[in-house]
Amino acid sequence: QVQLVQSGAEVKKPGASVKVSCKASGYTFTNYYMHWVRQAPGQGLEWMGIINPSGGSTTYAQKFQGRVTMTRDTSTSTVYMELSSLRSEDTAVYYCARESSMTTIITFFDYWGQGTLVTVSS
Amino acid sequence: DIQMTQSPSSLSAFVGDRVTITCRASQSISSSLNWYQQKPGKAPKLLIYAASSLQRGVPSRFSGSGSGTDFTLTISSLQPEDFATYYCQQSYSRPPITFGQGTRLEI
């Protein structure tokens, strides 16, 4: 069965960086795009970007350009999201989410990781 | 960017009620609209994709309709486990993928 397992909670100081991992299993890793979505406490869902695990190409939301880097390791079927220059507003739960298809027009997030809480506090 | 606006932001209802949540896109998105349910402390769960297709395993009391800019999610007879927050999401134009602000459904 498809599983996305994320790394554990992190506490960081302002200005630091955090790197969250998402290990995929139960499917062919390179056949599905992976996205990162975050949710601040009590707030809605915010899309951060997408990575193609096959070639490693990425597209980021404008808001995070210059601060976010998404990478992948095909040998371990793991994607990573690194966010730098952290500030208190980055305190949120970060989710990885698999996109349902690379080849159809209509797509959706069919599997999600369990979420990783990142707390930014001095 | 395509803006997604849900209404209402919150809704009180009773078990057995019929409930409708609305999502409006700032421009036409054809049928590229998905609905998710999120319970506290959990990841979102896909309910409806392509505006009206029920995801496998989702109870048939959930249904979706609409196209273009106006969409609805209907729960025909609320069950206790349905009390949650619901989000719409467009996949028509990206980047960015955008979500509605959420509708909190409570007793």
Coordinates of N, CA and C in Angstrom, one line a residue:
Chain A
Q1 N 0.8 -1.2 0.0 CA 0.0 0.0 0.0 C 0.9 1.2 0.0
V2 N 0.4 2.3 -0.6 CA 1.1 3.5 -0.7 C 1.3 4.2 0.7
Q3 N 2.5 4.6 1.0 CA 2.7 5.2 2.3 C 3.7 6.4 2.1
L4 N 3.5 7.5 2.7 CA 4.4 8.6 2.8 C 4.7 8.9 4.2
V5 N 5.9 8.6 4.6 CA 6.3 8.8 6.0 C 7.3 9.9 6.2
Q6 N 6.9 10.9 7.0 CA 7.7 12.1 7.1 C 8.6 12.0 8.4
S7 N 9.6 12.9 8.4 CA 10.5 13.0 9.5 C 9.8 13.7 10.7
G8 N 10.4 13.6 11.9 CA 9.8 14.1 13.1 C 9.9 15.6 13.3
A9 N 9.2 16.0 14.3 CA 9.0 17.4 14.6 C 10.4 18.1 14.8
E10 N 10.4 19.4 14.5 CA 11.7 20.2 14.6 C 11.4 21.5 15.4
V11 N 12.4 21.9 16.1 CA 12.3 23.2 16.8 C 13.5 24.0 16.3
K12 N 13.3 25.1 15.7 CA 14.4 25.9 15.1 C 14.4 27.4 15.6
K13 N 15.5 28.0 15.6 CA 15.6 29.4 16.0 C 15.4 30.3 14.7
P14 N 14.9 31.5 14.9 CA 14.8 32.4 13.7 C 16.2 32.5 13.0
G15 N 16.1 32.5 11.7 CA 17.3 32.6 10.8 C 17.9 31.3 10.5
A16 N 17.5 30.2 11.1 CA 18.0 28.9 10.8 C 17.3 28.3 9.6
S17 N 17.7 27.0 9.3 CA 17.1 26.3 8.2 C 16.6 25.0 8.8
V18 N 15.6 24.4 8.1 CA 15.1 23.1 8.4 C 15.0 22.3 7.2
K19 N 15.2 21.0 7.3 CA 15.1 20.1 6.2 C 14.1 18.9 6.6
V20 N 13.0 18.8 5.9 CA 12.0 17.8 6.2 C 12.1 16.7 5.2
S21 N 12.0 15.5 5.6 CA 12.0 14.4 4.6 C 10.7 13.7 4.5
C22 N 10.5 13.0 3.4 CA 9.2 12.3 3.1 C 9.6 11.0 2.3
K23 N 9.5 9.9 3.0 CA 9.9 8.6 2.4 C 8.7 7.9 1.8
A24 N 8.7 7.6 0.5 CA 7.6 7.0 -0.2 C 7.8 5.5 -0.3
S25 N 6.7 4.8 -0.2 CA 6.8 3.3 -0.5 C 5.5 2.8 -1.0
G26 N 5.5 1.7 -1.6 CA 4.3 1.1 -2.2 C 3.9 1.4 -3.6
Y27 N 4.8 2.2 -4.2 CA 4.6 2.5 -5.6 C 5.9 2.9 -6.3
T28 N 5.9 3.1 -7.6 CA 7.1 3.5 -8.3 C 7.3 5.0 -8.1
F29 N 8.4 5.3 -7.3 CA 8.6 6.6 -6.8 C 8.7 7.7 -8.0
T30 N 9.4 7.3 -9.1 CA 9.6 8.3 -10.1 C 8.4 8.5 -11.1
N31 N 7.3 7.8 -10.8 CA 6.1 8.0 -11.7 C 5.1 9.0 -11.2
Y32 N 5.4 9.6 -10.1 CA 4.4 10.5 -9.5 C 5.1 11.8 -9.0
Y33 N 4.5 13.0 -9.3 CA 5.0 14.2 -8.7 C 4.7 14.2 -7.2
M34 N 5.6 14.9 -6.5 CA 5.4 15.1 -5.1 C 5.3 16.7 -4.8
H35 N 4.4 17.0 -4.0 CA 4.2 18.4 -3.6 C 4.4 18.6 -2.1
W36 N 4.7 19.8 -1.7 CA 4.7 20.2 -0.3 C 3.7 21.3 0.0
V37 N 2.9 21.0 1.0 CA 1.8 21.9 1.5 C 2.0 22.2 2.9
R38 N 1.8 23.4 3.4 CA 2.0 23.7 4.8 C 0.7 24.3 5.4
Q39 N 0.6 24.2 6.7 CA -0.6 24.7 7.4 C -0.1 25.3 8.7
A40 N -0.2 26.6 8.8 CA 0.1 27.3 10.1 C -1.0 27.0 11.1
P41 N -0.7 27.1 12.4 CA -1.7 26.8 13.4 C -3.0 27.5 13.2
G42 N -4.1 26.7 13.1 CA -5.4 27.3 13.0 C -5.7 27.9 11.6
Q43 N -4.8 27.7 10.7 CA -5.0 28.3 9.4 C -5.3 27.2 8.3
G44 N -5.4 27.7 7.1 CA -5.7 26.8 5.9 C -4.5 26.2 5.3
L45 N -4.7 25.6 4.2 CA -3.6 24.9 3.5 C -2.9 25.8 2.5
E46 N -1.6 25.8 2.4 CA -0.8 26.6 1.5 C 0.2 25.8 0.7
W47 N 0.0 25.9 -0.6 CA 0.9 25.1 -1.5 C 2.3 25.8 -1.6
M48 N 3.3 25.0 -1.4 CA 4.7 25.5 -1.5 C 5.4 25.2 -2.8
G49 N 5.2 24.0 -3.3 CA 5.9 23.7 -4.5 C 5.8 22.2 -4.9
I50 N 6.4 21.9 -6.0 CA 6.4 20.5 -6.6 C 7.7 20.1 -7.0
I51 N 8.0 18.8 -6.9 CA 9.2 18.2 -7.5 C 8.8 17.0 -8.3
N52 N 9.5 16.9 -9.4 CA 9.4 15.7 -10.3 C 10.5 14.7 -9.8
P53 N 10.1 13.6 -9.1 CA 11.2 12.7 -8.6 C 12.0 12.0 -9.7
S54 N 11.5 12.1 -10.9 CA 12.2 11.4 -12.0 C 13.4 12.2 -12.4
G55 N 13.3 13.5 -12.8 CA 14.4 14.3 -13.2 C 14.9 15.2 -12.1
G56 N 14.1 15.4 -11.1 CA 14.5 16.4 -10.0 C 14.0 17.8 -10.3
S57 N 13.3 18.1 -11.4 CA 12.9 19.5 -11.7 C 11.9 19.9 -10.6
T58 N 11.9 21.2 -10.3 CA 11.1 21.8 -9.3 C 10.4 23.0 -9.8
T59 N 9.3 23.3 -9.2 CA 8.6 24.6 -9.3 C 8.1 25.0 -7.9
Y60 N 8.4 26.3 -7.6 CA 8.1 26.8 -6.2 C 7.1 27.9 -6.3
A61 N 6.3 28.0 -5.3 CA 5.4 29.1 -5.1 C 6.2 30.4 -5.0
Q62 N 5.7 31.4 -5.6 CA 6.5 32.7 -5.6 C 6.9 33.1 -4.2
K63 N 6.0 32.9 -3.3 CA 6.2 33.4 -1.9 C 7.4 32.8 -1.3
F64 N 7.8 31.6 -1.7 CA 8.9 30.9 -1.1 C 10.2 30.9 -2.0
Q65 N 10.1 31.4 -3.2 CA 11.3 31.5 -4.1 C 12.5 32.1 -3.3
G66 N 13.6 31.4 -3.5 CA 14.8 31.9 -2.8 C 15.0 31.3 -1.4
R67 N 14.0 30.8 -0.8 CA 14.1 30.3 0.5 C 13.9 28.8 0.6
V68 N 13.2 28.2 -0.4 CA 12.9 26.8 -0.3 C 13.7 26.0 -1.4
T69 N 14.1 24.8 -1.0 CA 14.7 23.9 -2.0 C 14.1 22.5 -1.8
M70 N 13.7 21.9 -2.9 CA 13.1 20.6 -2.9 C 14.1 19.7 -3.6
T71 N 14.4 18.6 -3.0 CA 15.3 17.6 -3.7 C 14.7 16.2 -3.5
R72 N 15.4 15.3 -4.2 CA 15.0 13.9 -4.0 C 16.2 13.0 -4.1
D73 N 16.0 11.8 -3.5 CA 17.0 10.7 -3.5 C 16.3 9.5 -4.1
T74 N 16.5 9.1 -5.3 CA 15.8 8.0 -5.9 C 16.2 6.7 -5.3
S75 N 17.4 6.6 -4.7 CA 17.9 5.4 -4.2 C 17.1 5.0 -2.9
T76 N 16.6 6.0 -2.2 CA 15.8 5.7 -1.0 C 14.3 6.1 -1.1
S77 N 13.9 6.6 -2.3 CA 12.5 7.0 -2.6 C 12.1 8.1 -1.6
T78 N 13.0 9.0 -1.4 CA 12.7 10.1 -0.4 C 12.8 11.5 -1.1
V79 N 11.9 12.3 -0.8 CA 11.9 13.7 -1.2 C 12.2 14.6 0.1
Y80 N 12.8 15.7 -0.1 CA 13.2 16.6 0.9 C 12.7 18.0 0.6
M81 N 12.4 18.7 1.7 CA 12.0 20.1 1.6 C 12.9 20.9 2.6
E82 N 13.7 21.8 2.1 CA 14.5 22.6 3.0 C 14.0 24.0 2.9
L83 N 13.8 24.6 4.1 CA 13.3 26.0 4.1 C 14.4 26.8 5.0
S84 N 14.9 27.9 4.4 CA 15.9 28.6 5.1 C 15.4 30.0 5.6
S85 N 16.3 30.7 6.3 CA 15.9 32.0 6.9 C 14.6 32.0 7.6
L86 N 14.5 31.0 8.5 CA 13.2 30.8 9.1 C 12.8 31.9 10.0
R87 N 11.5 32.2 10.0 CA 10.9 33.2 10.9 C 9.7 32.6 11.6
S88 N 9.2 33.3 12.6 CA 8.1 32.8 13.4 C 6.9 32.4 12.6
E89 N 6.7 33.2 11.5 CA 5.5 32.9 10.6 C 5.7 31.6 9.9
D90 N 6.8 31.0 9.9 CA 7.0 29.7 9.3 C 6.6 28.5 10.2
T91 N 6.3 28.8 11.4 CA 5.8 27.8 12.3 C 4.5 27.2 11.7
A92 N 4.6 25.9 11.4 CA 3.5 25.2 10.7 C 3.7 23.7 10.7
V93 N 2.7 23.0 10.3 CA 2.8 21.6 9.9 C 3.1 21.5 8.4
Y94 N 4.1 20.8 8.0 CA 4.5 20.7 6.6 C 4.1 19.3 6.2
Y95 N 3.4 19.2 5.1 CA 2.9 17.9 4.5 C 3.6 17.7 3.1
C96 N 4.0 16.4 2.9 CA 4.2 16.1 1.5 C 2.9 15.4 1.0
A97 N 2.6 15.6 -0.3 CA 1.4 15.0 -0.9 C 1.7 14.5 -2.3
R98 N 1.3 13.3 -2.6 CA 1.5 12.8 -4.0 C 0.4 13.2 -4.9
E99 N 0.8 13.6 -6.1 CA -0.1 14.0 -7.1 C -0.5 12.7 -7.9
S100 N -1.8 12.6 -8.2 CA -2.4 11.4 -8.7 C -1.9 10.9 -10.0
S101 N -1.4 11.7 -10.9 CA -1.0 11.3 -12.2 C -0.1 12.3 -12.8
M102 N 0.9 11.9 -13.6 CA 1.7 12.8 -14.3 C 1.2 13.0 -15.8
T103 N 0.2 12.2 -16.1 CA -0.2 12.1 -17.5 C -1.6 12.6 -17.8
T104 N -2.4 12.9 -16.8 CA -3.8 13.3 -17.0 C -3.9 14.8 -16.7
I105 N -4.9 15.4 -17.3 CA -5.2 16.8 -17.0 C -5.7 17.1 -15.6
I106 N -6.7 16.2 -15.3 CA -7.3 16.4 -14.0 C -6.5 15.6 -12.9
T107 N -6.0 16.3 -12.0 CA -5.2 15.6 -10.9 C -5.6 16.1 -9.6
F108 N -5.1 15.4 -8.6 CA -5.5 15.7 -7.2 C -4.4 15.1 -6.3
F109 N -4.5 15.4 -5.0 CA -3.5 14.8 -4.1 C -4.2 13.6 -3.5
D110 N -3.7 12.4 -3.9 CA -4.3 11.2 -3.4 C -3.7 10.6 -2.2
Y111 N -2.5 10.9 -1.9 CA -1.9 10.4 -0.6 C -1.1 11.5 0.0
W112 N -1.1 11.6 1.3 CA -0.5 12.6 2.1 C 0.4 12.0 3.2
G113 N 1.5 12.6 3.5 CA 2.3 12.3 4.6 C 1.5 12.6 5.9
Q114 N 2.1 12.2 7.0 CA 1.4 12.4 8.3 C 1.6 13.9 8.8
G115 N 2.5 14.6 8.2 CA 2.8 16.0 8.6 C 4.0 16.0 9.6
T116 N 4.7 17.1 9.5 CA 5.9 17.4 10.3 C 5.7 18.8 10.9
L117 N 5.6 18.9 12.2 CA 5.5 20.2 12.8 C 6.9 20.9 12.9
V118 N 7.0 22.1 12.4 CA 8.2 22.9 12.5 C 7.8 24.1 13.3
T119 N 8.5 24.2 14.4 CA 8.3 25.4 15.3 C 9.5 26.3 15.3
V120 N 9.3 27.5 15.0 CA 10.3 28.5 14.9 C 10.2 29.5 16.1
S121 N 11.1 29.4 17.0 CA 11.0 30.2 18.2 C 12.4 30.5 18.8
S122 N 12.6 31.7 19.3 CA 13.9 32.0 19.9 C 13.9 31.5 21.4
Chain B
D1 N -2.9 34.4 -10.4 CA -3.3 33.3 -9.5 C -4.8 33.2 -9.4
I2 N -5.3 31.9 -9.4 CA -6.7 31.7 -9.3 C -7.0 31.7 -7.8
Q3 N -7.9 32.5 -7.4 CA -8.4 32.6 -6.0 C -9.6 31.7 -5.8
M4 N -9.6 31.0 -4.7 CA -10.7 30.1 -4.4 C -11.4 30.6 -3.1
T5 N -12.7 30.8 -3.2 CA -13.4 31.4 -2.0 C -14.5 30.4 -1.6
Q6 N -14.5 30.0 -0.4 CA -15.5 29.0 0.2 C -16.5 29.8 1.0
S7 N -17.7 29.3 1.0 CA -18.7 29.8 1.9 C -19.6 28.7 2.4
P8 N -20.1 28.7 3.6 CA -19.6 29.7 4.6 C -18.2 29.3 5.2
S9 N -17.7 30.1 6.0 CA -16.4 29.8 6.7 C -16.6 28.8 7.8
S10 N -17.8 28.9 8.4 CA -18.1 27.9 9.4 C -19.6 27.6 9.4
L11 N -20.0 26.5 9.9 CA -21.3 26.0 9.7 C -21.7 25.1 10.9
S12 N -22.8 25.4 11.5 CA -23.3 24.5 12.6 C -24.4 23.6 12.1
A13 N -24.4 22.4 12.4 CA -25.4 21.5 11.9 C -25.7 20.3 12.9
F14 N -26.7 19.5 12.6 CA -27.0 18.4 13.4 C -26.8 17.1 12.6
V15 N -26.6 16.0 13.4 CA -26.6 14.7 12.7 C -27.9 14.5 12.0
G16 N -27.8 14.0 10.7 CA -28.9 13.8 9.9 C -29.2 15.0 8.9
D17 N -28.7 16.1 9.2 CA -28.9 17.3 8.3 C -28.3 17.1 6.9
R18 N -28.8 17.8 6.0 CA -28.2 17.9 4.6 C -27.5 19.2 4.6
V19 N -26.2 19.2 4.2 CA -25.3 20.3 4.3 C -24.7 20.6 2.9
T20 N -24.6 21.8 2.5 CA -24.0 22.2 1.3 C -22.9 23.3 1.5
I21 N -21.7 23.1 1.0 CA -20.6 24.0 1.1 C -20.3 24.5 -0.4
T22 N -20.1 25.8 -0.5 CA -19.9 26.3 -1.8 C -18.4 26.8 -2.0
C23 N -17.9 26.6 -3.2 CA -16.5 27.1 -3.5 C -16.6 27.8 -4.9
R24 N -16.1 29.0 -4.9 CA -16.1 29.8 -6.1 C -14.7 30.2 -6.5
A25 N -14.4 30.0 -7.8 CA -13.1 30.3 -8.4 C -13.1 31.7 -9.0
S26 N -12.0 32.4 -9.0 CA -11.9 33.7 -9.5 C -12.0 33.8 -11.0
Q27 N -11.7 32.6 -11.7 CA -11.9 32.5 -13.1 C -12.3 31.0 -13.4
S28 N -12.7 30.7 -14.6 CA -13.1 29.4 -14.9 C -12.0 28.4 -14.7
I29 N -12.3 27.3 -14.1 CA -11.4 26.2 -13.9 C -11.9 24.9 -14.5
S30 N -12.9 25.0 -15.4 CA -13.5 23.8 -15.9 C -14.0 22.9 -14.8
S31 N -13.6 21.6 -14.8 CA -14.0 20.7 -13.7 C -12.8 20.4 -12.8
S32 N -11.8 21.2 -12.8 CA -10.6 20.8 -12.1 C -10.6 21.3 -10.7
L33 N -11.6 20.7 -9.9 CA -11.9 21.1 -8.6 C -12.0 19.8 -7.7
N34 N -11.2 19.9 -6.6 CA -11.2 18.7 -5.7 C -11.6 19.2 -4.3
W35 N -12.2 18.3 -3.5 CA -12.6 18.5 -2.2 C -11.9 17.6 -1.2
Y36 N -11.4 18.1 -0.1 CA -10.7 17.4 1.0 C -11.4 17.6 2.3
Q37 N -11.3 16.6 3.1 CA -11.8 16.7 4.5 C -10.6 16.6 5.4
Q38 N -10.5 17.4 6.4 CA -9.4 17.4 7.4 C -10.0 17.4 8.8
K39 N -9.5 16.4 9.6 CA -9.9 16.4 11.0 C -8.7 16.8 11.8
P40 N -8.9 17.3 13.0 CA -7.8 17.9 13.8 C -6.7 17.0 14.0
G41 N -5.5 17.5 13.7 CA -4.3 16.7 13.9 C -4.0 15.7 12.8
K42 N -4.8 15.7 11.8 CA -4.7 14.7 10.7 C -4.4 15.4 9.4
A43 N -3.8 14.7 8.4 CA -3.6 15.2 7.1 C -5.0 15.2 6.4
P44 N -5.1 16.1 5.4 CA -6.3 16.1 4.6 C -6.6 14.8 3.9
K45 N -7.8 14.5 3.6 CA -8.2 13.3 2.9 C -9.1 13.7 1.7
L46 N -8.8 13.1 0.6 CA -9.5 13.4 -0.6 C -10.9 12.8 -0.6
L47 N -11.9 13.6 -0.9 CA -13.3 13.1 -0.9 C -13.8 13.0 -2.4
I48 N -13.6 14.2 -3.1 CA -14.2 14.3 -4.4 C -13.1 14.9 -5.3
Y49 N -13.0 14.3 -6.5 CA -12.1 14.9 -7.5 C -12.8 15.2 -8.8
A50 N -12.2 16.0 -9.6 CA -12.8 16.4 -10.9 C -14.3 16.9 -10.7
A51 N -14.5 17.6 -9.6 CA -15.8 18.3 -9.3 C -16.8 17.3 -8.8
S52 N -16.9 16.1 -9.3 CA -18.1 15.3 -9.0 C -17.8 13.8 -8.9
S53 N -16.5 13.4 -9.0 CA -16.1 12.0 -8.9 C -15.8 11.6 -7.5
L54 N -16.5 10.6 -6.9 CA -16.3 10.2 -5.6 C -15.0 9.3 -5.5
Q55 N -14.1 9.7 -4.6 CA -12.9 8.9 -4.4 C -13.3 7.5 -3.8
R56 N -12.5 6.5 -4.2 CA -12.8 5.2 -3.7 C -12.8 5.1 -2.2
G57 N -13.8 4.5 -1.6 CA -13.9 4.3 -0.2 C -14.6 5.4 0.6
V58 N -14.9 6.5 -0.2 CA -15.7 7.6 0.5 C -17.2 7.3 0.4
P59 N -17.9 7.5 1.5 CA -19.3 7.2 1.6 C -20.1 8.0 0.5
S60 N -21.1 7.4 0.1 CA -21.9 8.0 -1.0 C -22.8 9.1 -0.6
R61 N -22.8 9.4 0.7 CA -23.5 10.6 1.2 C -22.8 11.9 0.8
F62 N -21.6 11.8 0.4 CA -20.8 12.9 -0.1 C -21.0 13.0 -1.6
S63 N -21.3 14.2 -2.1 CA -21.4 14.4 -3.5 C -20.9 15.8 -3.9
G64 N -20.4 15.9 -5.1 CA -19.9 17.2 -5.6 C -20.6 17.6 -6.9
S65 N -20.7 18.9 -7.2 CA -21.2 19.3 -8.5 C -20.6 20.6 -8.8
G66 N -20.9 21.0 -10.1 CA -20.4 22.3 -10.6 C -19.4 22.2 -11.7
S67 N -19.2 23.4 -12.3 CA -18.1 23.5 -13.3 C -18.0 25.0 -13.6
G68 N -16.9 25.3 -14.2 CA -16.6 26.7 -14.5 C -16.1 27.4 -13.3
T69 N -16.9 28.2 -12.6 CA -16.4 29.0 -11.4 C -17.2 28.6 -10.1
D70 N -18.3 27.9 -10.2 CA -19.1 27.6 -9.0 C -19.3 26.1 -8.8
F71 N -19.0 25.7 -7.5 CA -18.9 24.3 -7.2 C -19.6 24.2 -5.8
T72 N -20.1 23.0 -5.6 CA -20.7 22.7 -4.3 C -20.3 21.3 -3.8
L73 N -20.2 21.1 -2.5 CA -20.0 19.8 -1.9 C -21.2 19.7 -1.0
T74 N -21.9 18.5 -1.2 CA -23.1 18.2 -0.4 C -22.9 17.0 0.4
I75 N -23.3 17.0 1.7 CA -23.4 15.8 2.5 C -24.9 15.6 2.8
S76 N -25.4 14.5 2.3 CA -26.8 14.3 2.3 C -27.4 14.1 3.6
S77 N -26.7 13.4 4.5 CA -27.2 13.1 5.9 C -26.0 13.0 6.8
L78 N -25.8 14.1 7.5 CA -24.6 14.2 8.3 C -24.4 13.1 9.4
Q79 N -23.2 12.6 9.4 CA -22.9 11.6 10.4 C -21.9 12.2 11.4
P80 N -21.8 11.6 12.6 CA -20.9 12.2 13.7 C -19.5 12.4 13.2
E81 N -19.1 11.4 12.3 CA -17.7 11.5 11.9 C -17.4 12.5 10.8
D82 N -18.5 13.2 10.3 CA -18.3 14.2 9.3 C -18.0 15.6 9.8
F83 N -18.0 15.7 11.1 CA -17.7 17.0 11.6 C -16.2 17.2 11.5
A84 N -15.8 18.2 10.7 CA -14.4 18.4 10.3 C -14.3 19.7 9.5
T85 N -13.1 20.0 8.9 CA -13.0 21.1 8.1 C -12.8 20.7 6.6
Y86 N -13.5 21.4 5.7 CA -13.5 21.0 4.3 C -12.8 22.0 3.5
Y87 N -12.0 21.6 2.5 CA -11.2 22.5 1.7 C -11.5 22.1 0.2
C88 N -11.7 23.2 -0.6 CA -11.7 22.9 -2.1 C -10.3 23.3 -2.6
Q89 N -9.9 22.8 -3.7 CA -8.6 23.0 -4.3 C -8.7 22.9 -5.8
Q90 N -8.1 23.9 -6.5 CA -8.1 23.9 -8.0 C -6.8 23.4 -8.5
S91 N -6.9 22.6 -9.6 CA -5.7 22.1 -10.2 C -5.6 22.5 -11.7
Y92 N -6.4 23.4 -12.0 CA -6.6 23.8 -13.5 C -5.4 24.6 -13.9
S93 N -4.9 25.6 -13.1 CA -3.9 26.5 -13.5 C -2.8 26.5 -12.4
R94 N -1.6 26.2 -12.8 CA -0.5 26.1 -11.8 C 0.8 26.4 -12.5
P95 N 1.8 26.9 -11.8 CA 1.6 27.3 -10.4 C 0.9 28.6 -10.3
P96 N 0.4 28.8 -9.1 CA 0.3 27.9 -7.9 C -0.9 27.1 -7.9
I97 N -0.9 26.0 -7.2 CA -2.1 25.3 -6.8 C -2.7 26.0 -5.7
T98 N -4.0 26.3 -5.7 CA -4.6 27.1 -4.6 C -5.8 26.3 -4.0
F99 N -5.9 26.6 -2.7 CA -7.0 26.1 -1.9 C -8.0 27.1 -1.4
G100 N -9.2 26.7 -1.2 CA -10.1 27.6 -0.5 C -9.6 27.8 1.0
Q101 N -10.2 28.7 1.7 CA -9.8 29.0 3.0 C -10.3 28.0 4.1
G102 N -11.2 27.1 3.6 CA -11.8 26.1 4.5 C -13.1 26.4 5.1
T103 N -13.9 25.4 5.3 CA -15.2 25.5 6.0 C -15.2 24.6 7.1
R104 N -15.4 25.1 8.3 CA -15.4 24.3 9.5 C -16.8 23.9 9.8
L105 N -17.1 22.6 9.8 CA -18.4 22.1 10.1 C -18.5 21.5 11.5
E106 N -19.3 22.1 12.3 CA -19.4 21.7 13.7 C -20.8 21.5 14.2
I107 N -20.9 20.9 15.3 CA -22.2 20.6 15.9 C -22.8 21.9 16.5

